[in-house]
Every structure is written in C-alpha cells, then in structure tokens.
mmCIF file of C-alpha atoms and ligand atoms in Angstrom:
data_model
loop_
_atom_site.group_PDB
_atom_site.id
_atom_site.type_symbol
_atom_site.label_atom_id
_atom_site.label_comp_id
_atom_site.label_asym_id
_atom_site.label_seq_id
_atom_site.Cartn_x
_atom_site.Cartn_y
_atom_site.Cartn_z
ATOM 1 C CA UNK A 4 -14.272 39.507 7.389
ATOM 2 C CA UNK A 5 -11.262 40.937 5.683
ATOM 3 C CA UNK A 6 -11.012 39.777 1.631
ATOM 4 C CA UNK A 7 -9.031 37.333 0.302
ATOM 5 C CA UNK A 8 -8.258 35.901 -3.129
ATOM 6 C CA UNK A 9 -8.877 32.270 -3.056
ATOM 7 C CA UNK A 10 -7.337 29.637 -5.287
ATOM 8 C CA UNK A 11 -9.163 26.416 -5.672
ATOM 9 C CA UNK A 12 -5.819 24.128 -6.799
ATOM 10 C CA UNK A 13 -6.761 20.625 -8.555
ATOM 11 C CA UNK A 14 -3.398 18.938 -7.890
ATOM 12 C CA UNK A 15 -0.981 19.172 -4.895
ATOM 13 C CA UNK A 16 1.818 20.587 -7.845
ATOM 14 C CA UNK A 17 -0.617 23.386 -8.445
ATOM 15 C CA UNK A 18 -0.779 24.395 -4.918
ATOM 16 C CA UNK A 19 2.764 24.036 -4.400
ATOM 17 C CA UNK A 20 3.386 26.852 -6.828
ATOM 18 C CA UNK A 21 0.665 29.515 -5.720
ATOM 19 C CA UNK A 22 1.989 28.689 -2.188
ATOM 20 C CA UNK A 23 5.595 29.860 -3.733
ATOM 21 C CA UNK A 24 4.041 32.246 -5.708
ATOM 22 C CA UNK A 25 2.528 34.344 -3.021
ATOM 23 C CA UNK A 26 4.698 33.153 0.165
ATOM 24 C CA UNK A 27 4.014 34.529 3.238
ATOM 25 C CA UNK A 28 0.848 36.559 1.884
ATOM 26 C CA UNK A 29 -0.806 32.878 1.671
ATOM 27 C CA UNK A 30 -2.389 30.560 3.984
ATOM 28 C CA UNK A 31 -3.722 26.697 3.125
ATOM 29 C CA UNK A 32 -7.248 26.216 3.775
ATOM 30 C CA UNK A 33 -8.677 22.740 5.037
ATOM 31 C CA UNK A 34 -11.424 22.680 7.128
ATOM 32 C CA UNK A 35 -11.387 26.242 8.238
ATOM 33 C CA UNK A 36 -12.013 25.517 11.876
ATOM 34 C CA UNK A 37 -8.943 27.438 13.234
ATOM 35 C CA UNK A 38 -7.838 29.469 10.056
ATOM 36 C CA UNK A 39 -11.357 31.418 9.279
ATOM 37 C CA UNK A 40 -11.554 32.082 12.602
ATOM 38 C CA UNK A 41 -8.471 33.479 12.831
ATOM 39 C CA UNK A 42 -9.224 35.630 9.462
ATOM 40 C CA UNK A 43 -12.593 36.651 11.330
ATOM 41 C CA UNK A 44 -11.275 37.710 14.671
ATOM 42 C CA UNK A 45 -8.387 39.904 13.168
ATOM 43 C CA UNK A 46 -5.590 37.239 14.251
ATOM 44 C CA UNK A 47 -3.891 36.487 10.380
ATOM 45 C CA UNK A 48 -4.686 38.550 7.323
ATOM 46 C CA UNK A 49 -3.794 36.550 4.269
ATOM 47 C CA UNK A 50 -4.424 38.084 0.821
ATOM 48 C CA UNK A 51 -4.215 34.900 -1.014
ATOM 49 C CA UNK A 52 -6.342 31.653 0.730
ATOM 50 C CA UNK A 53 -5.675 28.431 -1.207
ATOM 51 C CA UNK A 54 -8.205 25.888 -0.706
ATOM 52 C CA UNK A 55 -6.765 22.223 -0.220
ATOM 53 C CA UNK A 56 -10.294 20.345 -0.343
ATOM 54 C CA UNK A 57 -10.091 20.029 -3.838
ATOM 55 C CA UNK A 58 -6.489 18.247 -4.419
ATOM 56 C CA UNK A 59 -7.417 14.350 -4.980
ATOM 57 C CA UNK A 60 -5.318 11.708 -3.186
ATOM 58 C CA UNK A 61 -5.818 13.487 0.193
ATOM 59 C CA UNK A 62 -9.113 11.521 1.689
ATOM 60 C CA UNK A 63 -7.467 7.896 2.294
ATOM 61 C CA UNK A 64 -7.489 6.191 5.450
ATOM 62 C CA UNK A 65 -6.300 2.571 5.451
ATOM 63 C CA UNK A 66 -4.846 0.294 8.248
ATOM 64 C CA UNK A 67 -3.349 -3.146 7.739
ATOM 65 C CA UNK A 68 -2.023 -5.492 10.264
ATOM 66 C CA UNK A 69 1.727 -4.909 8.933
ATOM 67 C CA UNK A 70 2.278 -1.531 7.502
ATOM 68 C CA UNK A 71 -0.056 0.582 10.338
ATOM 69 C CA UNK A 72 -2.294 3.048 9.531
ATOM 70 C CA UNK A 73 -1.938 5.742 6.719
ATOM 71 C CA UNK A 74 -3.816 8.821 6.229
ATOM 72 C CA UNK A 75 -4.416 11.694 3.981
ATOM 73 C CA UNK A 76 -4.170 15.282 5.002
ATOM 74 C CA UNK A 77 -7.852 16.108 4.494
ATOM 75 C CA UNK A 78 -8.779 13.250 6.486
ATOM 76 C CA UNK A 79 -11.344 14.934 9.028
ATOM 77 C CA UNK A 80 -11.068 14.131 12.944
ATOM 78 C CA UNK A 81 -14.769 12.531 11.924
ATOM 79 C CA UNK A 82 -13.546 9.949 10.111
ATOM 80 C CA UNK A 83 -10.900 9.219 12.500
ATOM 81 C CA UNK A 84 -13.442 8.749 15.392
ATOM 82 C CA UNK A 85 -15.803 6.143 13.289
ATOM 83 C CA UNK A 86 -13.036 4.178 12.094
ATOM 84 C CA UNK A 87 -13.353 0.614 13.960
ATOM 85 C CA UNK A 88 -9.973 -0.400 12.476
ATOM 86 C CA UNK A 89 -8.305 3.031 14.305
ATOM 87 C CA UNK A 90 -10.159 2.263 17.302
ATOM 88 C CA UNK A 91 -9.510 -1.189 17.734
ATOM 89 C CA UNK A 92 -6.047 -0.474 17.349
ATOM 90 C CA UNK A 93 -4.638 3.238 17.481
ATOM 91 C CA UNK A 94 -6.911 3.602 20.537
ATOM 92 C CA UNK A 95 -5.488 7.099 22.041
ATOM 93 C CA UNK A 96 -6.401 8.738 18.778
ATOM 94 C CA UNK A 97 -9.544 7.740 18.952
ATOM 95 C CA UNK A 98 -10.268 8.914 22.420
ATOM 96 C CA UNK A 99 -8.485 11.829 21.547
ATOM 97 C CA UNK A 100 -10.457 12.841 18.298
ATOM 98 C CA UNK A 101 -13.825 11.656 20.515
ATOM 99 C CA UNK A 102 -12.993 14.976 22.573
ATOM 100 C CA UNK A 103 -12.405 17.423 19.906
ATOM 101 C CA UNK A 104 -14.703 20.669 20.061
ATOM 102 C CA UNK A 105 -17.805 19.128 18.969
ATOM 103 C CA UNK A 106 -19.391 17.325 16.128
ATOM 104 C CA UNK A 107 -20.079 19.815 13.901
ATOM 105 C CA UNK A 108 -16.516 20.523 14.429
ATOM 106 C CA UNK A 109 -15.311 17.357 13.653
ATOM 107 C CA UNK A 110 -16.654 16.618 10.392
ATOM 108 C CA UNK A 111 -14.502 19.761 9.411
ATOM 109 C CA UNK A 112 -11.640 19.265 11.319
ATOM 110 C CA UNK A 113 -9.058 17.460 9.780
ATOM 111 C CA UNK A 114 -6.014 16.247 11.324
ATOM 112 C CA UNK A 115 -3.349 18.025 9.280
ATOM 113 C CA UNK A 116 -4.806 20.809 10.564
ATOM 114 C CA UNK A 117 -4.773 20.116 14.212
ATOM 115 C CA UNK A 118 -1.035 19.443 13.589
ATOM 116 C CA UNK A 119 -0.140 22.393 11.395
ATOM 117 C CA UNK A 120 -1.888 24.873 13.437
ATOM 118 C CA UNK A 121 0.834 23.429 16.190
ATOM 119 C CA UNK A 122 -1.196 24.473 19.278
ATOM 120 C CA UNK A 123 0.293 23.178 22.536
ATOM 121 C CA UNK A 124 -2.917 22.248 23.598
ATOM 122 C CA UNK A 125 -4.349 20.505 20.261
ATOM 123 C CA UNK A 126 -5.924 17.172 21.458
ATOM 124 C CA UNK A 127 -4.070 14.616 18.195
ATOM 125 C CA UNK A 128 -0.506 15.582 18.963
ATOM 126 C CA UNK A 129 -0.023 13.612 22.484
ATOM 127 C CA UNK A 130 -1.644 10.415 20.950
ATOM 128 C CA UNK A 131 0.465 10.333 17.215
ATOM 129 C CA UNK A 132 3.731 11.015 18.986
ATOM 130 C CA UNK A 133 2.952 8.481 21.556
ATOM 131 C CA UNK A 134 2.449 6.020 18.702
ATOM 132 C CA UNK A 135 5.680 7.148 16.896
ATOM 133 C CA UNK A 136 3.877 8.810 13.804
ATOM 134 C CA UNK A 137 5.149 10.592 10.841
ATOM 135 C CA UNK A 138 4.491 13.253 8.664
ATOM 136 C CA UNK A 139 4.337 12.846 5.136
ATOM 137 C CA UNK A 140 5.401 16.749 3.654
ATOM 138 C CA UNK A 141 5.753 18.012 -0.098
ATOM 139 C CA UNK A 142 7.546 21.078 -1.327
ATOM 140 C CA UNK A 143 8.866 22.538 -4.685
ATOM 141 C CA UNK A 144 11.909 20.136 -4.007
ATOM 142 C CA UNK A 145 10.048 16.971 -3.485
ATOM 143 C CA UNK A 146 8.693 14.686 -0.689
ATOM 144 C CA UNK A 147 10.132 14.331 2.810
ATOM 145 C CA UNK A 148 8.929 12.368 5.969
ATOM 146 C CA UNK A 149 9.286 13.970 9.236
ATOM 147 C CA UNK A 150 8.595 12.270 12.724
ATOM 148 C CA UNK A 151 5.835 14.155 14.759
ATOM 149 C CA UNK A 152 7.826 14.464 17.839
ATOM 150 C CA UNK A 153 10.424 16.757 15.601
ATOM 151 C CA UNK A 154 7.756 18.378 13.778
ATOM 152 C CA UNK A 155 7.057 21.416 16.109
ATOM 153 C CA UNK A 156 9.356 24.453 16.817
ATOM 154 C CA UNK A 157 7.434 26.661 18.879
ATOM 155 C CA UNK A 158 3.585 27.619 19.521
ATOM 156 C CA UNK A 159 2.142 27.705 16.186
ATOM 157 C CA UNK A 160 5.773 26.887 14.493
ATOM 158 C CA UNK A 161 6.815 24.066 12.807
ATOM 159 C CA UNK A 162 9.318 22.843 10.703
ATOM 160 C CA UNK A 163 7.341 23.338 7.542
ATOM 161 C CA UNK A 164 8.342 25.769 4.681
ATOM 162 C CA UNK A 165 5.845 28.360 3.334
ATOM 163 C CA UNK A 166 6.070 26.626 0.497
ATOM 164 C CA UNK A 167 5.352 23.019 1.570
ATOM 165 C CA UNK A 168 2.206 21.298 2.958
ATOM 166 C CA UNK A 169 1.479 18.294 5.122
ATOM 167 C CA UNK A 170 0.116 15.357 2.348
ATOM 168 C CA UNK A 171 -0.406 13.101 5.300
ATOM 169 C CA UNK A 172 0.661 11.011 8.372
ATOM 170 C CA UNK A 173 1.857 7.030 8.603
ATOM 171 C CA UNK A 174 1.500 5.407 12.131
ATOM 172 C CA UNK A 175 3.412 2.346 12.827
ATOM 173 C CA UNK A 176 1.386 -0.755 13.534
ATOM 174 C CA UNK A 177 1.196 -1.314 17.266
ATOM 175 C CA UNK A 178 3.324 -4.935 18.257
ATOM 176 C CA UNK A 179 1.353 -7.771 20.234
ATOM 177 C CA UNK A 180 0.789 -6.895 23.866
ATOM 178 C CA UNK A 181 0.668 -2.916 22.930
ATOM 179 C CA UNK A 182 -1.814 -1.213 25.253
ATOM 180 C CA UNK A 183 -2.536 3.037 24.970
ATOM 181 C CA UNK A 184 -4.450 5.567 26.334
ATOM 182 C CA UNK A 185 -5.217 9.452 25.825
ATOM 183 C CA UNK A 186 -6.492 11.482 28.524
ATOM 184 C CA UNK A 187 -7.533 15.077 28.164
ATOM 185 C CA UNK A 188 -8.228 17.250 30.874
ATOM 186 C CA UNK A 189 -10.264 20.675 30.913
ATOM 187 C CA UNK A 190 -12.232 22.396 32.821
ATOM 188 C CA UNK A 191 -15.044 21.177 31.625
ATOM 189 C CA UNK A 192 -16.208 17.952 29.807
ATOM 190 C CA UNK A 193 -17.153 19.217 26.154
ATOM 191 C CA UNK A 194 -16.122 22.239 24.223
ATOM 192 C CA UNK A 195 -13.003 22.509 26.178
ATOM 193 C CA UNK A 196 -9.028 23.445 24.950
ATOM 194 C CA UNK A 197 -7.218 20.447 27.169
ATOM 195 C CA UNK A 198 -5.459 22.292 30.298
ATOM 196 C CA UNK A 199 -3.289 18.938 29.943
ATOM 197 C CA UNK A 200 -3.222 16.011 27.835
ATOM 198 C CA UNK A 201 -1.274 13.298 28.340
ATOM 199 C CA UNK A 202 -1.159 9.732 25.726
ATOM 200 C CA UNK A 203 0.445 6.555 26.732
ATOM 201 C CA UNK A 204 1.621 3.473 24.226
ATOM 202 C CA UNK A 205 2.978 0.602 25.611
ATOM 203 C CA UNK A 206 3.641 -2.780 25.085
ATOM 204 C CA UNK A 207 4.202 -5.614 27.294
ATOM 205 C CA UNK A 208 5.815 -8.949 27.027
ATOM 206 C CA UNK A 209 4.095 -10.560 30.501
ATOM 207 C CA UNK A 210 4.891 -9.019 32.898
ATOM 208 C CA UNK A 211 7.732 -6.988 31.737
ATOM 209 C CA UNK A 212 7.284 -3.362 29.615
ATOM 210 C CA UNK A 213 9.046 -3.590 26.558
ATOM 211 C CA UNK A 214 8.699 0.265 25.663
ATOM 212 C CA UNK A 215 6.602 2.782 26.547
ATOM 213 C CA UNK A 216 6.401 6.303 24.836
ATOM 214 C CA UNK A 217 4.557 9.324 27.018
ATOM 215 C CA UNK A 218 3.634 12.178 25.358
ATOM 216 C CA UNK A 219 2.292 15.681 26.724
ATOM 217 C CA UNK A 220 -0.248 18.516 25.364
ATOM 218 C CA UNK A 221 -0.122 21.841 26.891
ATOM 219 C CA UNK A 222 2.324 21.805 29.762
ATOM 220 C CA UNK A 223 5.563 23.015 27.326
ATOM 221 C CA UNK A 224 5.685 25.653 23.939
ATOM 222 C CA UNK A 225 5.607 22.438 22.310
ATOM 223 C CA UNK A 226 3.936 18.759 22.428
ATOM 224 C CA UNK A 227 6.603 16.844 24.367
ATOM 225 C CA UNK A 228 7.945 13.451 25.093
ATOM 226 C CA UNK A 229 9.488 12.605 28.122
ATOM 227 C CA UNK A 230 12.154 10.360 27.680
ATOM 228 C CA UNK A 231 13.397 10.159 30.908
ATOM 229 C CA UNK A 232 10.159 9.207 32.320
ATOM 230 C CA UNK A 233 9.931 6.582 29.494
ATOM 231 C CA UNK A 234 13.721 5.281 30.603
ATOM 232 C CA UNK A 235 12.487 4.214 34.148
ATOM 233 C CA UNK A 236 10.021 1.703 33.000
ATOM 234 C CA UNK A 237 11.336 0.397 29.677
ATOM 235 C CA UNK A 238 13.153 -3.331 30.380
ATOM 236 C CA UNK A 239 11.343 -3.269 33.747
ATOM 237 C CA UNK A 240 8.424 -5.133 35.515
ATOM 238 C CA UNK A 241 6.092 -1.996 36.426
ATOM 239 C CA UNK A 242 4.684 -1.421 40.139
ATOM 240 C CA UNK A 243 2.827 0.906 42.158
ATOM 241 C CA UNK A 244 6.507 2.493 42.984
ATOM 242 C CA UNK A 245 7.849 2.066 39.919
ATOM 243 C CA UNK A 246 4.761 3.928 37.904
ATOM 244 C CA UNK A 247 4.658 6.590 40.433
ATOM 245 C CA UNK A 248 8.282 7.661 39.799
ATOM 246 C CA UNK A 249 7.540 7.795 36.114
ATOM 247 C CA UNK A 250 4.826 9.938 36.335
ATOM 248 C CA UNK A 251 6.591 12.340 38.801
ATOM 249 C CA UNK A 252 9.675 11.805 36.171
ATOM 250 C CA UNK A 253 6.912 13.110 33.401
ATOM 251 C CA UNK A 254 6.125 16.120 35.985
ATOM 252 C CA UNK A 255 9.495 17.377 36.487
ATOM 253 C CA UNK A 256 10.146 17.223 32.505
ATOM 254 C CA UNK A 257 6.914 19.256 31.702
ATOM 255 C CA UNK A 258 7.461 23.559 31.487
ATOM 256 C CA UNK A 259 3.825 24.853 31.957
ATOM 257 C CA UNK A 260 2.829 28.042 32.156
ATOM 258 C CA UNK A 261 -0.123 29.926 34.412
ATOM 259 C CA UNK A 262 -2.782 30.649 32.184
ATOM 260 C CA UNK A 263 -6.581 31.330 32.656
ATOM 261 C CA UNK A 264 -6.997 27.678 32.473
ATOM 262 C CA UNK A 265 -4.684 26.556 35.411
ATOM 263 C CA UNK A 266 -1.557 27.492 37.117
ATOM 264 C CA UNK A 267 1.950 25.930 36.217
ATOM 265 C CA UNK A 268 1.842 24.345 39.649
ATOM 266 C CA UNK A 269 -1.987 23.167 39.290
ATOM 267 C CA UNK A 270 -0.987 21.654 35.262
ATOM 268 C CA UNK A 271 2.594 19.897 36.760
ATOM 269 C CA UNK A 272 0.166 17.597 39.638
ATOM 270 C CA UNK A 273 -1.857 16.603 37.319
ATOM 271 C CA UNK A 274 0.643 15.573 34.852
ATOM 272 C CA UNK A 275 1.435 13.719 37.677
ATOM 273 C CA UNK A 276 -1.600 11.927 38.406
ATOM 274 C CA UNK A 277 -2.729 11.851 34.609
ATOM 275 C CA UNK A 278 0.602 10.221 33.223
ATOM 276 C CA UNK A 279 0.185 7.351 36.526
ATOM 277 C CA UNK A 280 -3.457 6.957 35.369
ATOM 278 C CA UNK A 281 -3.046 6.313 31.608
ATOM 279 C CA UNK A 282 0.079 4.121 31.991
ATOM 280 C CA UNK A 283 -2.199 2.011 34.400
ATOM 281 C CA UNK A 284 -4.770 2.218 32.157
ATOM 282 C CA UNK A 285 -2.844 1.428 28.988
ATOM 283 C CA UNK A 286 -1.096 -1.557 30.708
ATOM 284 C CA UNK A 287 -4.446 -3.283 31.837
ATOM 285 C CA UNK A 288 -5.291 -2.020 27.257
ATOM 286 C CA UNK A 289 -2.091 -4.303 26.560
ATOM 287 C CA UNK A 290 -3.099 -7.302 28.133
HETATM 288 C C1 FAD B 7 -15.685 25.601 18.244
HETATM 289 C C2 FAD B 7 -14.308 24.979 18.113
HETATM 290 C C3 FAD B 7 -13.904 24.016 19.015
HETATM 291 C C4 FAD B 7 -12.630 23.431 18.912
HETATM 292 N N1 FAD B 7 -12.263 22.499 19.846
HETATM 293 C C5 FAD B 7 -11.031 21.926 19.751
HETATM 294 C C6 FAD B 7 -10.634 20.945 20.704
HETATM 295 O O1 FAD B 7 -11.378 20.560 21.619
HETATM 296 N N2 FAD B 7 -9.391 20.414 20.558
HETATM 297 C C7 FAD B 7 -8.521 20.787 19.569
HETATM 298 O O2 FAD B 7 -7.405 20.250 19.498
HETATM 299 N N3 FAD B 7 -8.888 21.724 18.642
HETATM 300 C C8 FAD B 7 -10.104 22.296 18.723
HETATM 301 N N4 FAD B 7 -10.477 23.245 17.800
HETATM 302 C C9 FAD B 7 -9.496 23.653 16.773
HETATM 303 C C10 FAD B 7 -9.672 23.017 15.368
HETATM 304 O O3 FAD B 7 -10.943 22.434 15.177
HETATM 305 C C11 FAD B 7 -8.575 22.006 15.057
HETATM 306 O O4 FAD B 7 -7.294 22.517 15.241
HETATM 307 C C12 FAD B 7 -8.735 21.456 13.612
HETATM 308 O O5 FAD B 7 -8.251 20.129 13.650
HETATM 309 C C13 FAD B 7 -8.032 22.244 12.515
HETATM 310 O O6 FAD B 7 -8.244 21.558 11.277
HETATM 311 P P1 FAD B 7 -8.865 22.312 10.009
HETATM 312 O O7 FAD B 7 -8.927 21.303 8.926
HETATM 313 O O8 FAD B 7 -10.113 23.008 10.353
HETATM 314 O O9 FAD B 7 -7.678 23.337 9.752
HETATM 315 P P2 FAD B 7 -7.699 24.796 9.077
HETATM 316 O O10 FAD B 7 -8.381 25.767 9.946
HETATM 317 O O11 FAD B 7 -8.137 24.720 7.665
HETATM 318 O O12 FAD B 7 -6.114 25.054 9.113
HETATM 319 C C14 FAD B 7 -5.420 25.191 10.327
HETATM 320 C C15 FAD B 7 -3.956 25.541 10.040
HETATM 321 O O13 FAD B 7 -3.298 24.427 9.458
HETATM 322 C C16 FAD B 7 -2.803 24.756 8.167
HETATM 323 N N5 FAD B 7 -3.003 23.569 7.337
HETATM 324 C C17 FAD B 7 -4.144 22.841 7.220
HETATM 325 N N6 FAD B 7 -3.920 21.769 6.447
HETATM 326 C C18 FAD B 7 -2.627 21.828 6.060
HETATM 327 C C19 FAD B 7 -1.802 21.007 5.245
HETATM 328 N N7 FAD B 7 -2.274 19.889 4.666
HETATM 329 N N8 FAD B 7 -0.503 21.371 5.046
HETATM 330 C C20 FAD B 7 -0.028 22.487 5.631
HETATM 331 N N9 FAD B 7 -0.743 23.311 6.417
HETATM 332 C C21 FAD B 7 -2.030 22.977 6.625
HETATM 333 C C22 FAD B 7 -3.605 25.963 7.704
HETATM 334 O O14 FAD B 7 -2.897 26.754 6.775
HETATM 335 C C23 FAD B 7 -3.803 26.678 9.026
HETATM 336 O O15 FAD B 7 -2.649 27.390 9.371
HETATM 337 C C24 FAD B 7 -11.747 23.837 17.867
HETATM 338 C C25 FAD B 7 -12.174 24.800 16.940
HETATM 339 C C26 FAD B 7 -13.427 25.362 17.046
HETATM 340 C C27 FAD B 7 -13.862 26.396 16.045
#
C-alpha cells in the first residue's frame, strides 16, 4: 500500500483545518471499508489520511416520537441494524443496512460513509431519501443542512467542499399510518453491490395515500426520486391499476446503464416490478 501521513484530529475544528490545509492531497478516514481499499487497489492516492474516529460528538443515535431520528457521522451501519427504535420505525433503513456486505463489514461501515462515497448503487441512499433525510455538513465557514435527495452530483460527487465533512444526518419522524419498505436486488443474496434498489415511504389516511416518496439505487449517475411516479398516487385511493402505472411511471424516470451486473433493459423491468412490490408492501407496513 502506497504511504500516507495520517492525522489523528481530536475535534471536528482540528480536522477542518488539516482538511484546508492539505486540500485535495487529503482524504477523511471513517471506517475504511471503501477508502483503504481504494488506497490498496491503486484507485486514490492521498498523501495526507485524516482519521475521523477520534472527533467526539460523532457516535449518537437517538430517536424520539417528535423530532425523528438523529445520527452522528461515525455511526456504523451496525448500530443502525440493532437499533429497535430505527427498526420499529425507519424500517427501510433497517432492511437496507441488514444487506450491507457482511458483518464484519458492518461494524466498520458507517453511514456517512456510504453517503459520501456517493455510489449509485450504495444500499442507505434509496431508504434516507425516501424518508426525506438531511445532512448535517461543517466547513471553515460554519454549519449547513443539506437534504439527501440534493446531496449527490454525479458518481462519487457530491455537493461537499474539500474542506467540509458530513457531522451527521436528521430523519423526520414518520406521521401515523406511514408504512416503508427497501428492497435490494443482486445477483446474489449476500455480498452483493444492489443491481437495483428501490425504498418506498408512505403514509395512509384509510384508504387514501397521503404521500408517498420512491427512491432509486443504481438505475441513474445518481440516487433518484421519481416525482412523477410519486404524483400519480399522492391524494389518491391506490389499486392494482393505479400502483402499476406508478411503478411503470418509476421505470420510465430511471437512466440505467448495461453493466456486468444487468442490462439497462434487464435494471428498467425490474424497477418496474420492484417499485409495485415495495409500495404494496409498504402500504400493507402503514396499516
Ligand atoms: C467486502 C465489502 C462489501 C461491501 N458491501 C457493500 C454493500 O453490500 N452495500 C453497500 O452499499 N456498500 C458496500 N460496501 C461499501 C462500504 O462498506 C460502504 O460504502 C461503507 O458504508 C463506507 O463507510 P466507511 O465508514 O467504511 O467509509 P470510508 O471508507 O472511511 O470512507 C468512504 C468515503 O467517504 C468519505 N467520508 C467518510 N466519512 C465522511 C464524513 N463524515 N464526511 C465527509 N466524508 C466522509 C471518505 O473520505 C471516503 O471518501 C462494501 C465494502 C466492502 C469492503
């Protein structure tokens, strides 16, 4: 492995300024799953690596009943998954983090770094945009809050400064009658980058959808939402005809490619059939 100097920063301030310090020579450090592999295989060469494990403040995860669910940046994928508060009610994260690599990797992984690496495949971004989650970020100028959805520019872009880092993510709490679902599909059940994801939040007043938020992984550069899917079933009483135009409404706003992991044709049907399945699924969550 190529040699790096590595800072070991106390305070989020003190990271802030080696990250302006050495600029694009740097690269934060969480849990290392993508970014040492990366330095191993040749893919990034940073001279500087400043290590984010030891900044305090970064390890909360709470979740009350009015403000939603808060968490740190070096909250691990882990801790997500054996949270009984996030799965009782931020349910497609938890199915989502359930499925990520394996776990070894998940007691690493944390979620700012599933996010910041800004793969179009990476298993927590369909879930948190589904939910309408933010991003908490901090630069040399001070705090800002981002939404999710507007957080990614590109594969492996995002909006964020090489001088800022993620300090962590809010996710609103869900209203009575909110049902959601995350499904992630590979070619194979475990150890598997998704070929398409797809996360559905809901919520229902009887019969009727109040809103509904859809959100994509790995059918577009970017995770997506697909608003005009979302359009045909907000206000509306959802049926079999109804949910099927949706999903083929989710299709047609998808952009896949043809990779070694299915073709742009193969990823668009089962957008299809994945969106009709989770809003079912999600819907029968809600009641
Ligand atoms: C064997 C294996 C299997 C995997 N399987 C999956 C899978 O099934 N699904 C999936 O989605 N991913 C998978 N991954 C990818 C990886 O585990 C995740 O993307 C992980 O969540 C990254 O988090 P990390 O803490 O390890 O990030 P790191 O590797 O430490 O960092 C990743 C990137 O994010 C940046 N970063 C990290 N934290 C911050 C911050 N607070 N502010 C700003 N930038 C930050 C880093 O600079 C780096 O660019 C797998 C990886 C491995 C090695």
């Amino acid at each position: 492995m190529r040699p790096f100097e590595l800072y070991q920063p106390t305070s989020a301030a003190e990271a802030i300024v080696l990250l302006t310090r050495h600029g694009t020579r740097a690269s934060l450090l969480a849990g290392g799953t993508d970014l040492l592999v990366e330095i191993k295989e040749n893919i990034r060469a940073p001279d500087v690596v400043i290590d984010a494990k030891h900044i305090p403040g970064l390890r909360d995860l709470s979740v009350s009943a009015d403000g939603g669910l808060r968490f740190g940046a070096l909250v691990t994928a882990r801790e997500i998954e054996t949270s009984a508060a996030v799965k009782a009610s931020y349910r497609g994260l938890w199915q989502a983090v359930r499925e990520l690599g394996s776990i070894q990797v998940r007691n690493r992984a944390t979620i700012a770094g599933n996010v910041c690496r800004a793969s179009p495949s990476a298993d927590t971004l369909p879930p948190l945009i589904a939910d309408g989650a933010s991003v908490s970020i901090l630069g040399p100028a001070g705090s800002r809050t981002v939404l999710l959805e507007d957080f990614f520019t590109g594969p492996g872009k995002t909006v964020l400064a090489t001088d800022e880092i993620v300090t962590g993510f809010a996710v609103p709490a869900p209203a009575a009658g909110t049902g959601k679902c995350d499904i992630k599909h590979g070619r194979r059940k475990a150890m598997e980058l998704a070929t398409v994801g797809v996360a559905v939040t809901i919520t229902m007043d009887g019969p009727t959808c109040r809103s509904i938020r859809i959100a994509l992984g790995a059918v577009a550069p970017t995770p997506i939402r697909t608003r005009k899917a979302e359009a045909i079933l907000a206000g509306q009483k959802p049926d079999a005809a109804s949910i099927a135009a949706t999903a083929a409404a989710a299709a047609a706003e998808s952009t896949p490619i043809s990779n070694i992991r299915g073709s742009a044709d193969y990823r668009r049907r089962m957008v299809d059939e994945l969106t009709r399945r989770a809003i079912l699924a999600a819907m029968e969550a809600a009641r």
